[in-house]
JSON list of C-alpha atoms in Angstrom, two decimals:
[
{"chain": "Q", "resi": 1472, "resn": "UNK", "atom": "CA", "xyz": [140.00, 4.13, 9.04]},
{"chain": "Q", "resi": 1473, "resn": "UNK", "atom": "CA", "xyz": [136.82, 4.74, 6.99]},
{"chain": "Q", "resi": 1474, "resn": "UNK", "atom": "CA", "xyz": [138.67, 4.21, 3.68]},
{"chain": "Q", "resi": 1475, "resn": "UNK", "atom": "CA", "xyz": [140.23, 0.90, 4.98]},
{"chain": "Q", "resi": 1476, "resn": "UNK", "atom": "CA", "xyz": [136.86, -0.36, 6.30]},
{"chain": "Q", "resi": 1477, "resn": "UNK", "atom": "CA", "xyz": [134.39, 1.17, 3.85]},
{"chain": "Q", "resi": 1478, "resn": "UNK", "atom": "CA", "xyz": [133.22, -2.25, 2.50]},
{"chain": "Q", "resi": 1479, "resn": "UNK", "atom": "CA", "xyz": [134.64, -4.73, 5.10]},
{"chain": "Q", "resi": 1480, "resn": "UNK", "atom": "CA", "xyz": [132.26, -6.50, 7.21]},
{"chain": "Q", "resi": 1481, "resn": "UNK", "atom": "CA", "xyz": [132.75, -5.39, 10.90]},
{"chain": "Q", "resi": 1482, "resn": "UNK", "atom": "CA", "xyz": [132.98, -7.62, 13.91]},
{"chain": "Q", "resi": 1483, "resn": "UNK", "atom": "CA", "xyz": [133.56, -5.10, 16.71]},
{"chain": "Q", "resi": 1484, "resn": "UNK", "atom": "CA", "xyz": [130.03, -5.84, 18.03]},
{"chain": "Q", "resi": 1485, "resn": "UNK", "atom": "CA", "xyz": [130.94, -9.50, 18.42]},
{"chain": "Q", "resi": 1486, "resn": "UNK", "atom": "CA", "xyz": [134.17, -8.76, 20.43]},
{"chain": "Q", "resi": 1487, "resn": "UNK", "atom": "CA", "xyz": [134.20, -10.12, 23.98]},
{"chain": "Q", "resi": 1488, "resn": "UNK", "atom": "CA", "xyz": [134.21, -7.31, 26.56]},
{"chain": "Q", "resi": 1489, "resn": "UNK", "atom": "CA", "xyz": [136.98, -7.91, 29.13]},
{"chain": "Q", "resi": 1490, "resn": "UNK", "atom": "CA", "xyz": [136.16, -8.57, 32.72]},
{"chain": "Q", "resi": 1491, "resn": "UNK", "atom": "CA", "xyz": [132.49, -9.49, 31.98]},
{"chain": "Q", "resi": 1492, "resn": "UNK", "atom": "CA", "xyz": [130.47, -12.62, 32.59]},
{"chain": "Q", "resi": 1493, "resn": "UNK", "atom": "CA", "xyz": [126.86, -13.69, 32.64]},
{"chain": "Q", "resi": 1494, "resn": "UNK", "atom": "CA", "xyz": [126.35, -11.87, 35.90]},
{"chain": "Q", "resi": 1495, "resn": "UNK", "atom": "CA", "xyz": [126.72, -8.57, 33.96]},
{"chain": "Q", "resi": 1496, "resn": "UNK", "atom": "CA", "xyz": [123.41, -9.38, 32.02]},
{"chain": "Q", "resi": 1497, "resn": "UNK", "atom": "CA", "xyz": [119.95, -8.31, 33.26]},
{"chain": "Q", "resi": 1498, "resn": "UNK", "atom": "CA", "xyz": [118.28, -11.43, 34.33]},
{"chain": "Q", "resi": 1499, "resn": "UNK", "atom": "CA", "xyz": [114.75, -10.25, 33.49]},
{"chain": "Q", "resi": 1500, "resn": "UNK", "atom": "CA", "xyz": [115.80, -8.91, 30.09]},
{"chain": "Q", "resi": 1501, "resn": "UNK", "atom": "CA", "xyz": [117.58, -12.23, 29.27]},
{"chain": "Q", "resi": 1502, "resn": "UNK", "atom": "CA", "xyz": [114.61, -14.29, 30.37]},
{"chain": "Q", "resi": 1503, "resn": "UNK", "atom": "CA", "xyz": [112.24, -12.21, 28.17]},
{"chain": "Q", "resi": 1504, "resn": "UNK", "atom": "CA", "xyz": [114.58, -12.70, 25.18]},
{"chain": "Q", "resi": 1505, "resn": "UNK", "atom": "CA", "xyz": [114.99, -16.42, 25.68]},
{"chain": "Q", "resi": 1506, "resn": "UNK", "atom": "CA", "xyz": [111.23, -16.91, 26.05]},
{"chain": "Q", "resi": 1507, "resn": "UNK", "atom": "CA", "xyz": [110.66, -14.91, 22.83]},
{"chain": "Q", "resi": 1508, "resn": "UNK", "atom": "CA", "xyz": [113.29, -17.09, 21.06]},
{"chain": "Q", "resi": 1509, "resn": "UNK", "atom": "CA", "xyz": [112.30, -20.41, 22.60]},
{"chain": "Q", "resi": 1510, "resn": "UNK", "atom": "CA", "xyz": [110.06, -21.50, 19.74]},
{"chain": "Q", "resi": 1511, "resn": "UNK", "atom": "CA", "xyz": [112.34, -20.54, 16.92]},
{"chain": "Q", "resi": 1512, "resn": "UNK", "atom": "CA", "xyz": [115.02, -22.59, 15.01]},
{"chain": "Q", "resi": 1513, "resn": "UNK", "atom": "CA", "xyz": [117.78, -20.57, 16.71]},
{"chain": "Q", "resi": 1514, "resn": "UNK", "atom": "CA", "xyz": [117.31, -22.50, 19.93]},
{"chain": "Q", "resi": 1515, "resn": "UNK", "atom": "CA", "xyz": [116.46, -25.93, 18.40]},
{"chain": "Q", "resi": 1516, "resn": "UNK", "atom": "CA", "xyz": [117.97, -28.63, 20.51]},
{"chain": "Q", "resi": 1517, "resn": "UNK", "atom": "CA", "xyz": [119.07, -26.23, 23.31]},
{"chain": "Q", "resi": 1518, "resn": "UNK", "atom": "CA", "xyz": [117.69, -26.33, 26.83]},
{"chain": "Q", "resi": 1519, "resn": "UNK", "atom": "CA", "xyz": [120.64, -25.02, 28.85]},
{"chain": "Q", "resi": 1520, "resn": "UNK", "atom": "CA", "xyz": [120.73, -21.24, 29.45]},
{"chain": "Q", "resi": 1521, "resn": "UNK", "atom": "CA", "xyz": [124.44, -20.84, 28.89]},
{"chain": "Q", "resi": 1522, "resn": "UNK", "atom": "CA", "xyz": [124.29, -22.76, 25.63]},
{"chain": "Q", "resi": 1523, "resn": "UNK", "atom": "CA", "xyz": [121.35, -20.64, 24.52]},
{"chain": "Q", "resi": 1524, "resn": "UNK", "atom": "CA", "xyz": [123.27, -17.41, 25.18]},
{"chain": "Q", "resi": 1525, "resn": "UNK", "atom": "CA", "xyz": [126.24, -18.84, 23.16]},
{"chain": "Q", "resi": 1526, "resn": "UNK", "atom": "CA", "xyz": [123.87, -19.89, 20.29]},
{"chain": "Q", "resi": 1527, "resn": "UNK", "atom": "CA", "xyz": [122.23, -16.45, 20.17]},
{"chain": "Q", "resi": 1528, "resn": "UNK", "atom": "CA", "xyz": [125.60, -14.61, 19.98]},
{"chain": "Q", "resi": 1529, "resn": "UNK", "atom": "CA", "xyz": [125.30, -12.98, 23.37]},
{"chain": "Q", "resi": 1530, "resn": "UNK", "atom": "CA", "xyz": [128.28, -14.76, 25.04]},
{"chain": "Q", "resi": 1531, "resn": "UNK", "atom": "CA", "xyz": [131.22, -16.48, 23.43]},
{"chain": "Q", "resi": 1532, "resn": "UNK", "atom": "CA", "xyz": [132.51, -19.82, 24.86]},
{"chain": "Q", "resi": 1533, "resn": "UNK", "atom": "CA", "xyz": [135.23, -18.21, 27.00]},
{"chain": "Q", "resi": 1534, "resn": "UNK", "atom": "CA", "xyz": [132.62, -17.06, 29.58]},
{"chain": "Q", "resi": 1535, "resn": "UNK", "atom": "CA", "xyz": [132.70, -13.26, 28.84]},
{"chain": "Q", "resi": 1536, "resn": "UNK", "atom": "CA", "xyz": [129.94, -11.27, 27.19]},
{"chain": "Q", "resi": 1537, "resn": "UNK", "atom": "CA", "xyz": [130.07, -9.94, 23.63]},
{"chain": "Q", "resi": 1538, "resn": "UNK", "atom": "CA", "xyz": [129.69, -6.21, 23.07]},
{"chain": "Q", "resi": 1539, "resn": "UNK", "atom": "CA", "xyz": [126.37, -6.61, 21.33]},
{"chain": "Q", "resi": 1540, "resn": "UNK", "atom": "CA", "xyz": [125.02, -8.67, 24.08]},
{"chain": "Q", "resi": 1541, "resn": "UNK", "atom": "CA", "xyz": [126.18, -6.40, 26.81]},
{"chain": "Q", "resi": 1542, "resn": "UNK", "atom": "CA", "xyz": [124.75, -3.21, 25.33]},
{"chain": "Q", "resi": 1543, "resn": "UNK", "atom": "CA", "xyz": [121.32, -4.78, 24.51]},
{"chain": "Q", "resi": 1544, "resn": "UNK", "atom": "CA", "xyz": [120.83, -7.07, 27.52]},
{"chain": "Q", "resi": 1545, "resn": "UNK", "atom": "CA", "xyz": [123.37, -5.87, 30.13]},
{"chain": "Q", "resi": 1546, "resn": "UNK", "atom": "CA", "xyz": [122.25, -4.73, 33.62]},
{"chain": "Q", "resi": 1547, "resn": "UNK", "atom": "CA", "xyz": [124.46, -1.67, 33.40]},
{"chain": "Q", "resi": 1548, "resn": "UNK", "atom": "CA", "xyz": [126.84, -1.65, 30.25]},
{"chain": "Q", "resi": 1549, "resn": "UNK", "atom": "CA", "xyz": [128.35, 1.62, 31.23]},
{"chain": "Q", "resi": 1550, "resn": "UNK", "atom": "CA", "xyz": [130.31, -0.09, 34.04]},
{"chain": "Q", "resi": 1551, "resn": "UNK", "atom": "CA", "xyz": [132.51, -1.46, 31.27]},
{"chain": "Q", "resi": 1552, "resn": "UNK", "atom": "CA", "xyz": [131.69, 1.01, 28.39]},
{"chain": "Q", "resi": 1553, "resn": "UNK", "atom": "CA", "xyz": [131.01, 4.40, 30.08]},
{"chain": "Q", "resi": 1554, "resn": "UNK", "atom": "CA", "xyz": [130.71, 6.44, 26.92]},
{"chain": "Q", "resi": 1555, "resn": "UNK", "atom": "CA", "xyz": [128.07, 4.26, 25.28]},
{"chain": "Q", "resi": 1556, "resn": "UNK", "atom": "CA", "xyz": [125.16, 6.46, 26.20]},
{"chain": "Q", "resi": 1557, "resn": "UNK", "atom": "CA", "xyz": [122.75, 8.70, 24.35]},
{"chain": "Q", "resi": 1558, "resn": "UNK", "atom": "CA", "xyz": [123.23, 12.33, 25.36]},
{"chain": "Q", "resi": 1559, "resn": "UNK", "atom": "CA", "xyz": [120.19, 14.50, 24.93]},
{"chain": "Q", "resi": 1560, "resn": "UNK", "atom": "CA", "xyz": [120.62, 18.22, 25.35]},
{"chain": "Q", "resi": 1561, "resn": "UNK", "atom": "CA", "xyz": [118.18, 21.10, 24.87]},
{"chain": "Q", "resi": 1562, "resn": "UNK", "atom": "CA", "xyz": [119.80, 24.26, 23.77]},
{"chain": "Q", "resi": 1563, "resn": "UNK", "atom": "CA", "xyz": [118.16, 27.68, 24.11]},
{"chain": "Q", "resi": 1564, "resn": "UNK", "atom": "CA", "xyz": [119.12, 29.04, 20.63]},
{"chain": "Q", "resi": 1565, "resn": "UNK", "atom": "CA", "xyz": [119.99, 27.91, 17.17]},
{"chain": "Q", "resi": 1566, "resn": "UNK", "atom": "CA", "xyz": [123.51, 26.71, 17.92]},
{"chain": "Q", "resi": 1567, "resn": "UNK", "atom": "CA", "xyz": [125.43, 25.41, 20.85]},
{"chain": "Q", "resi": 1568, "resn": "UNK", "atom": "CA", "xyz": [126.71, 27.96, 23.51]},
{"chain": "Q", "resi": 1569, "resn": "UNK", "atom": "CA", "xyz": [125.24, 31.10, 22.10]},
{"chain": "Q", "resi": 1570, "resn": "UNK", "atom": "CA", "xyz": [126.43, 34.27, 23.96]},
{"chain": "Q", "resi": 1571, "resn": "UNK", "atom": "CA", "xyz": [124.16, 35.46, 26.72]},
{"chain": "Q", "resi": 1572, "resn": "UNK", "atom": "CA", "xyz": [122.31, 32.11, 26.93]},
{"chain": "Q", "resi": 1573, "resn": "UNK", "atom": "CA", "xyz": [122.41, 29.32, 29.48]},
{"chain": "Q", "resi": 1574, "resn": "UNK", "atom": "CA", "xyz": [124.50, 26.31, 28.34]},
{"chain": "Q", "resi": 1575, "resn": "UNK", "atom": "CA", "xyz": [121.48, 23.98, 28.42]},
{"chain": "Q", "resi": 1576, "resn": "UNK", "atom": "CA", "xyz": [117.67, 24.37, 29.10]},
{"chain": "Q", "resi": 1577, "resn": "UNK", "atom": "CA", "xyz": [117.64, 20.53, 29.84]},
{"chain": "Q", "resi": 1578, "resn": "UNK", "atom": "CA", "xyz": [120.07, 17.64, 29.57]},
{"chain": "Q", "resi": 1579, "resn": "UNK", "atom": "CA", "xyz": [119.58, 13.92, 30.06]},
{"chain": "Q", "resi": 1580, "resn": "UNK", "atom": "CA", "xyz": [122.35, 11.33, 29.74]},
{"chain": "Q", "resi": 1581, "resn": "UNK", "atom": "CA", "xyz": [120.45, 8.18, 28.83]},
{"chain": "Q", "resi": 1582, "resn": "UNK", "atom": "CA", "xyz": [122.21, 4.99, 30.06]},
{"chain": "Q", "resi": 1583, "resn": "UNK", "atom": "CA", "xyz": [121.38, 1.48, 30.86]},
{"chain": "Q", "resi": 1584, "resn": "UNK", "atom": "CA", "xyz": [121.03, -1.14, 28.07]},
{"chain": "Q", "resi": 1585, "resn": "UNK", "atom": "CA", "xyz": [119.95, 0.07, 24.60]},
{"chain": "Q", "resi": 1586, "resn": "UNK", "atom": "CA", "xyz": [116.27, -0.59, 24.92]},
{"chain": "Q", "resi": 1587, "resn": "UNK", "atom": "CA", "xyz": [116.24, 1.52, 28.12]},
{"chain": "Q", "resi": 1588, "resn": "UNK", "atom": "CA", "xyz": [118.47, 4.22, 26.70]},
{"chain": "Q", "resi": 1589, "resn": "UNK", "atom": "CA", "xyz": [116.35, 4.44, 23.50]},
{"chain": "Q", "resi": 1590, "resn": "UNK", "atom": "CA", "xyz": [113.06, 4.78, 25.43]},
{"chain": "Q", "resi": 1591, "resn": "UNK", "atom": "CA", "xyz": [114.59, 7.36, 27.85]},
{"chain": "Q", "resi": 1592, "resn": "UNK", "atom": "CA", "xyz": [116.10, 9.46, 24.96]},
{"chain": "Q", "resi": 1593, "resn": "UNK", "atom": "CA", "xyz": [112.68, 9.47, 23.07]},
{"chain": "Q", "resi": 1594, "resn": "UNK", "atom": "CA", "xyz": [110.99, 10.63, 26.24]},
{"chain": "Q", "resi": 1595, "resn": "UNK", "atom": "CA", "xyz": [113.69, 13.35, 26.83]},
{"chain": "Q", "resi": 1596, "resn": "UNK", "atom": "CA", "xyz": [113.27, 14.71, 23.34]},
{"chain": "Q", "resi": 1597, "resn": "UNK", "atom": "CA", "xyz": [109.47, 14.81, 23.56]},
{"chain": "Q", "resi": 1598, "resn": "UNK", "atom": "CA", "xyz": [109.64, 16.49, 26.83]},
{"chain": "Q", "resi": 1599, "resn": "UNK", "atom": "CA", "xyz": [111.45, 19.37, 25.25]},
{"chain": "Q", "resi": 1600, "resn": "UNK", "atom": "CA", "xyz": [109.29, 19.73, 22.17]},
{"chain": "Q", "resi": 1601, "resn": "UNK", "atom": "CA", "xyz": [106.22, 21.91, 21.70]},
{"chain": "Q", "resi": 1602, "resn": "UNK", "atom": "CA", "xyz": [102.87, 20.18, 21.69]},
{"chain": "Q", "resi": 1603, "resn": "UNK", "atom": "CA", "xyz": [100.14, 20.93, 19.12]},
{"chain": "Q", "resi": 1604, "resn": "UNK", "atom": "CA", "xyz": [96.57, 20.47, 20.41]},
{"chain": "Q", "resi": 1605, "resn": "UNK", "atom": "CA", "xyz": [93.65, 19.39, 18.14]},
{"chain": "Q", "resi": 1606, "resn": "UNK", "atom": "CA", "xyz": [90.05, 19.52, 19.37]},
{"chain": "Q", "resi": 1607, "resn": "UNK", "atom": "CA", "xyz": [88.14, 16.35, 18.28]},
{"chain": "Q", "resi": 1608, "resn": "UNK", "atom": "CA", "xyz": [84.48, 16.45, 19.28]},
{"chain": "Q", "resi": 1609, "resn": "UNK", "atom": "CA", "xyz": [84.43, 17.11, 23.01]},
{"chain": "Q", "resi": 1610, "resn": "UNK", "atom": "CA", "xyz": [88.00, 15.98, 23.55]},
{"chain": "Q", "resi": 1611, "resn": "UNK", "atom": "CA", "xyz": [91.52, 17.23, 22.82]},
{"chain": "Q", "resi": 1612, "resn": "UNK", "atom": "CA", "xyz": [94.32, 15.40, 21.02]},
{"chain": "Q", "resi": 1613, "resn": "UNK", "atom": "CA", "xyz": [97.90, 16.44, 21.73]},
{"chain": "Q", "resi": 1614, "resn": "UNK", "atom": "CA", "xyz": [100.57, 15.86, 19.01]},
{"chain": "Q", "resi": 1615, "resn": "UNK", "atom": "CA", "xyz": [104.31, 16.59, 19.56]},
{"chain": "Q", "resi": 1616, "resn": "UNK", "atom": "CA", "xyz": [105.64, 18.99, 16.86]},
{"chain": "Q", "resi": 1617, "resn": "UNK", "atom": "CA", "xyz": [107.84, 16.16, 15.51]},
{"chain": "Q", "resi": 1618, "resn": "UNK", "atom": "CA", "xyz": [106.36, 12.60, 15.09]},
{"chain": "Q", "resi": 1619, "resn": "UNK", "atom": "CA", "xyz": [107.42, 10.40, 17.96]},
{"chain": "Q", "resi": 1620, "resn": "UNK", "atom": "CA", "xyz": [107.91, 7.46, 15.69]},
{"chain": "Q", "resi": 1621, "resn": "UNK", "atom": "CA", "xyz": [110.38, 9.40, 13.51]},
{"chain": "Q", "resi": 1622, "resn": "UNK", "atom": "CA", "xyz": [112.45, 10.32, 16.54]},
{"chain": "Q", "resi": 1623, "resn": "UNK", "atom": "CA", "xyz": [112.48, 6.72, 17.68]},
{"chain": "Q", "resi": 1624, "resn": "UNK", "atom": "CA", "xyz": [113.44, 5.50, 14.21]},
{"chain": "Q", "resi": 1625, "resn": "UNK", "atom": "CA", "xyz": [116.29, 7.92, 13.98]},
{"chain": "Q", "resi": 1626, "resn": "UNK", "atom": "CA", "xyz": [117.68, 7.21, 17.48]},
{"chain": "Q", "resi": 1627, "resn": "UNK", "atom": "CA", "xyz": [117.49, 3.49, 16.87]},
{"chain": "Q", "resi": 1628, "resn": "UNK", "atom": "CA", "xyz": [119.32, 3.93, 13.52]},
{"chain": "Q", "resi": 1629, "resn": "UNK", "atom": "CA", "xyz": [122.01, 5.98, 15.36]},
{"chain": "Q", "resi": 1630, "resn": "UNK", "atom": "CA", "xyz": [122.79, 3.31, 17.95]},
{"chain": "Q", "resi": 1631, "resn": "UNK", "atom": "CA", "xyz": [122.37, 0.31, 15.50]},
{"chain": "Q", "resi": 1632, "resn": "UNK", "atom": "CA", "xyz": [124.54, 1.70, 12.78]},
{"chain": "Q", "resi": 1633, "resn": "UNK", "atom": "CA", "xyz": [127.22, 3.57, 14.75]},
{"chain": "Q", "resi": 1634, "resn": "UNK", "atom": "CA", "xyz": [130.84, 2.39, 14.71]},
{"chain": "Q", "resi": 1635, "resn": "UNK", "atom": "CA", "xyz": [131.75, 0.20, 17.76]},
{"chain": "Q", "resi": 1636, "resn": "UNK", "atom": "CA", "xyz": [135.47, -0.18, 16.96]},
{"chain": "Q", "resi": 1637, "resn": "UNK", "atom": "CA", "xyz": [137.70, 0.75, 19.81]},
{"chain": "Q", "resi": 1638, "resn": "UNK", "atom": "CA", "xyz": [138.69, 3.96, 18.15]},
{"chain": "Q", "resi": 1639, "resn": "UNK", "atom": "CA", "xyz": [135.07, 5.29, 18.63]},
{"chain": "Q", "resi": 1640, "resn": "UNK", "atom": "CA", "xyz": [134.11, 3.84, 22.04]},
{"chain": "Q", "resi": 1641, "resn": "UNK", "atom": "CA", "xyz": [134.90, 7.11, 23.68]},
{"chain": "Q", "resi": 1642, "resn": "UNK", "atom": "CA", "xyz": [132.08, 8.94, 21.77]},
{"chain": "Q", "resi": 1643, "resn": "UNK", "atom": "CA", "xyz": [128.33, 8.93, 22.59]},
{"chain": "Q", "resi": 1644, "resn": "UNK", "atom": "CA", "xyz": [125.34, 9.16, 20.38]},
{"chain": "Q", "resi": 1645, "resn": "UNK", "atom": "CA", "xyz": [124.18, 12.79, 20.72]},
{"chain": "Q", "resi": 1646, "resn": "UNK", "atom": "CA", "xyz": [120.82, 14.29, 20.42]},
{"chain": "Q", "resi": 1647, "resn": "UNK", "atom": "CA", "xyz": [120.73, 18.08, 20.24]},
{"chain": "Q", "resi": 1648, "resn": "UNK", "atom": "CA", "xyz": [117.45, 20.00, 20.37]},
{"chain": "Q", "resi": 1649, "resn": "UNK", "atom": "CA", "xyz": [117.52, 23.59, 19.04]},
{"chain": "Q", "resi": 1650, "resn": "UNK", "atom": "CA", "xyz": [114.85, 26.15, 18.46]},
{"chain": "Q", "resi": 1651, "resn": "UNK", "atom": "CA", "xyz": [114.24, 25.09, 14.94]},
{"chain": "Q", "resi": 1652, "resn": "UNK", "atom": "CA", "xyz": [115.54, 21.44, 14.65]},
{"chain": "Q", "resi": 1653, "resn": "UNK", "atom": "CA", "xyz": [116.68, 18.30, 16.41]},
{"chain": "Q", "resi": 1654, "resn": "UNK", "atom": "CA", "xyz": [120.07, 16.89, 15.36]},
{"chain": "Q", "resi": 1655, "resn": "UNK", "atom": "CA", "xyz": [121.14, 13.32, 16.02]},
{"chain": "Q", "resi": 1656, "resn": "UNK", "atom": "CA", "xyz": [124.83, 12.49, 15.60]},
{"chain": "Q", "resi": 1657, "resn": "UNK", "atom": "CA", "xyz": [126.13, 9.03, 15.28]},
{"chain": "Q", "resi": 1658, "resn": "UNK", "atom": "CA", "xyz": [129.92, 8.10, 15.39]},
{"chain": "Q", "resi": 1659, "resn": "UNK", "atom": "CA", "xyz": [131.55, 6.49, 12.46]},
{"chain": "Q", "resi": 1660, "resn": "UNK", "atom": "CA", "xyz": [129.93, 7.85, 9.30]},
{"chain": "Q", "resi": 1661, "resn": "UNK", "atom": "CA", "xyz": [128.15, 5.92, 6.55]},
{"chain": "Q", "resi": 1662, "resn": "UNK", "atom": "CA", "xyz": [129.30, 2.38, 5.66]},
{"chain": "Q", "resi": 1663, "resn": "UNK", "atom": "CA", "xyz": [128.96, -0.35, 3.06]},
{"chain": "Q", "resi": 1664, "resn": "UNK", "atom": "CA", "xyz": [128.50, 1.81, 0.05]},
{"chain": "Q", "resi": 1665, "resn": "UNK", "atom": "CA", "xyz": [125.72, 4.00, 1.54]},
{"chain": "Q", "resi": 1666, "resn": "UNK", "atom": "CA", "xyz": [125.96, 7.61, 0.51]},
{"chain": "Q", "resi": 1667, "resn": "UNK", "atom": "CA", "xyz": [123.71, 10.65, 0.91]},
{"chain": "Q", "resi": 1668, "resn": "UNK", "atom": "CA", "xyz": [122.49, 9.98, -2.61]},
{"chain": "Q", "resi": 1669, "resn": "UNK", "atom": "CA", "xyz": [121.35, 6.38, -2.06]},
{"chain": "Q", "resi": 1670, "resn": "UNK", "atom": "CA", "xyz": [120.43, 6.49, 1.57]},
{"chain": "Q", "resi": 1671, "resn": "UNK", "atom": "CA", "xyz": [116.76, 6.15, 0.86]},
{"chain": "Q", "resi": 1672, "resn": "UNK", "atom": "CA", "xyz": [116.97, 3.56, -1.86]},
{"chain": "Q", "resi": 1673, "resn": "UNK", "atom": "CA", "xyz": [115.43, 0.80, 0.27]},
{"chain": "Q", "resi": 1674, "resn": "UNK", "atom": "CA", "xyz": [118.52, -1.43, 0.59]},
{"chain": "Q", "resi": 1675, "resn": "UNK", "atom": "CA", "xyz": [120.00, -2.28, 4.02]},
{"chain": "Q", "resi": 1676, "resn": "UNK", "atom": "CA", "xyz": [123.74, -2.18, 4.72]},
{"chain": "Q", "resi": 1677, "resn": "UNK", "atom": "CA", "xyz": [124.48, -3.48, 8.23]},
{"chain": "Q", "resi": 1678, "resn": "UNK", "atom": "CA", "xyz": [127.72, -2.57, 9.81]},
{"chain": "Q", "resi": 1679, "resn": "UNK", "atom": "CA", "xyz": [126.92, -4.40, 13.14]},
{"chain": "Q", "resi": 1680, "resn": "UNK", "atom": "CA", "xyz": [125.34, -7.68, 12.08]},
{"chain": "Q", "resi": 1681, "resn": "UNK", "atom": "CA", "xyz": [125.25, -9.30, 15.63]},
{"chain": "Q", "resi": 1682, "resn": "UNK", "atom": "CA", "xyz": [123.79, -6.17, 17.26]},
{"chain": "Q", "resi": 1683, "resn": "UNK", "atom": "CA", "xyz": [121.18, -5.76, 14.41]},
{"chain": "Q", "resi": 1684, "resn": "UNK", "atom": "CA", "xyz": [120.13, -9.32, 14.86]},
{"chain": "Q", "resi": 1685, "resn": "UNK", "atom": "CA", "xyz": [119.45, -8.77, 18.54]},
{"chain": "Q", "resi": 1686, "resn": "UNK", "atom": "CA", "xyz": [117.53, -5.50, 17.91]},
{"chain": "Q", "resi": 1687, "resn": "UNK", "atom": "CA", "xyz": [115.37, -7.16, 15.28]},
{"chain": "Q", "resi": 1688, "resn": "UNK", "atom": "CA", "xyz": [114.55, -10.24, 17.48]},
{"chain": "Q", "resi": 1689, "resn": "UNK", "atom": "CA", "xyz": [114.39, -8.58, 20.89]},
{"chain": "Q", "resi": 1690, "resn": "UNK", "atom": "CA", "xyz": [110.81, -7.31, 21.72]},
{"chain": "Q", "resi": 1691, "resn": "UNK", "atom": "CA", "xyz": [110.50, -3.83, 23.26]},
{"chain": "Q", "resi": 1692, "resn": "UNK", "atom": "CA", "xyz": [109.28, -4.47, 26.77]},
{"chain": "Q", "resi": 1693, "resn": "UNK", "atom": "CA", "xyz": [106.68, -1.74, 26.75]},
{"chain": "Q", "resi": 1694, "resn": "UNK", "atom": "CA", "xyz": [104.99, -2.67, 23.56]},
{"chain": "Q", "resi": 1695, "resn": "UNK", "atom": "CA", "xyz": [106.10, -6.09, 22.39]},
{"chain": "Q", "resi": 1696, "resn": "UNK", "atom": "CA", "xyz": [107.19, -4.62, 18.95]},
{"chain": "Q", "resi": 1697, "resn": "UNK", "atom": "CA", "xyz": [110.59, -5.00, 17.63]},
{"chain": "Q", "resi": 1698, "resn": "UNK", "atom": "CA", "xyz": [113.27, -2.31, 17.75]},
{"chain": "Q", "resi": 1699, "resn": "UNK", "atom": "CA", "xyz": [114.56, -2.77, 14.19]},
{"chain": "Q", "resi": 1700, "resn": "UNK", "atom": "CA", "xyz": [113.53, -4.66, 11.08]},
{"chain": "Q", "resi": 1701, "resn": "UNK", "atom": "CA", "xyz": [116.61, -4.60, 8.73]},
{"chain": "Q", "resi": 1702, "resn": "UNK", "atom": "CA", "xyz": [114.60, -4.05, 5.51]},
{"chain": "Q", "resi": 1703, "resn": "UNK", "atom": "CA", "xyz": [116.11, -0.74, 4.45]},
{"chain": "Q", "resi": 1704, "resn": "UNK", "atom": "CA", "xyz": [112.73, 1.03, 4.96]},
{"chain": "Q", "resi": 1705, "resn": "UNK", "atom": "CA", "xyz": [113.70, 3.34, 7.91]},
{"chain": "Q", "resi": 1706, "resn": "UNK", "atom": "CA", "xyz": [114.83, 6.33, 6.06]},
{"chain": "Q", "resi": 1707, "resn": "UNK", "atom": "CA", "xyz": [111.84, 6.21, 3.71]},
{"chain": "Q", "resi": 1708, "resn": "UNK", "atom": "CA", "xyz": [109.52, 5.78, 6.63]},
{"chain": "Q", "resi": 1709, "resn": "UNK", "atom": "CA", "xyz": [111.00, 8.92, 8.38]},
{"chain": "Q", "resi": 1710, "resn": "UNK", "atom": "CA", "xyz": [110.62, 10.94, 5.24]},
{"chain": "Q", "resi": 1711, "resn": "UNK", "atom": "CA", "xyz": [106.97, 9.96, 4.68]},
{"chain": "Q", "resi": 1712, "resn": "UNK", "atom": "CA", "xyz": [106.02, 10.42, 8.37]},
{"chain": "Q", "resi": 1713, "resn": "UNK", "atom": "CA", "xyz": [107.56, 13.92, 8.37]},
{"chain": "Q", "resi": 1714, "resn": "UNK", "atom": "CA", "xyz": [105.72, 14.80, 5.15]},
{"chain": "Q", "resi": 1715, "resn": "UNK", "atom": "CA", "xyz": [102.44, 13.50, 6.57]},
{"chain": "Q", "resi": 1716, "resn": "UNK", "atom": "CA", "xyz": [102.68, 16.01, 9.44]},
{"chain": "Q", "resi": 1717, "resn": "UNK", "atom": "CA", "xyz": [103.51, 18.84, 7.11]},
{"chain": "Q", "resi": 1718, "resn": "UNK", "atom": "CA", "xyz": [107.28, 18.99, 7.80]},
{"chain": "Q", "resi": 1719, "resn": "UNK", "atom": "CA", "xyz": [110.19, 19.22, 5.36]},
{"chain": "Q", "resi": 1720, "resn": "UNK", "atom": "CA", "xyz": [112.11, 16.16, 4.75]},
{"chain": "Q", "resi": 1721, "resn": "UNK", "atom": "CA", "xyz": [114.83, 15.29, 7.26]},
{"chain": "Q", "resi": 1722, "resn": "UNK", "atom": "CA", "xyz": [118.31, 16.28, 6.34]},
{"chain": "Q", "resi": 1723, "resn": "UNK", "atom": "CA", "xyz": [121.11, 13.80, 6.39]}
]
């Protein structure tokens, strides 16, 4: 599958999800997105909600919901796609299921739409990391042992660039926390000519263009910032942020 599709633009994220309609979308999330896009060229000449959803690639004309629209703006996408979650597990040792150890110290299956799942996953990881405290004047400043912005970037990359072909819809994005590392696993492998050697070269190769467009235009509800930017800077950002806090570079 990877050999056949290594350089072919994918459209799995644009596929209509059977048995869905506009009622499967979160009304508040849709309203926030339409408000954010109202003044852009994308909705020029559009005043009808249904037409706006079609123009933005959230729904096709047949009345169903595209996969990208459902997982970013859905009320509960797991009703139709139960494995599209972020599974965060805290293991007691250096590997999974070490003898004499409990299976997990903590586990959170982060569901809902992608903005919700990403936020929940970042919180779950931070909850299970050690905190470094710095005294500044008369106050104290707490910093997690891994930078929050790196964790968020890595998790966003995992859900944005994973493979959504039907062959992979039974596999979740997994985040495993061990004593000495955090591992994030994304189904589908590298795509579009990206290799371990050129991963940080600053070029963007987008497997899921419809999903990426939604993530780069949909403001995060808690901050108003965007989830993604599609400039090929994410890997270099993670490397620099890790170095700034005295860590080794992330391994891919």
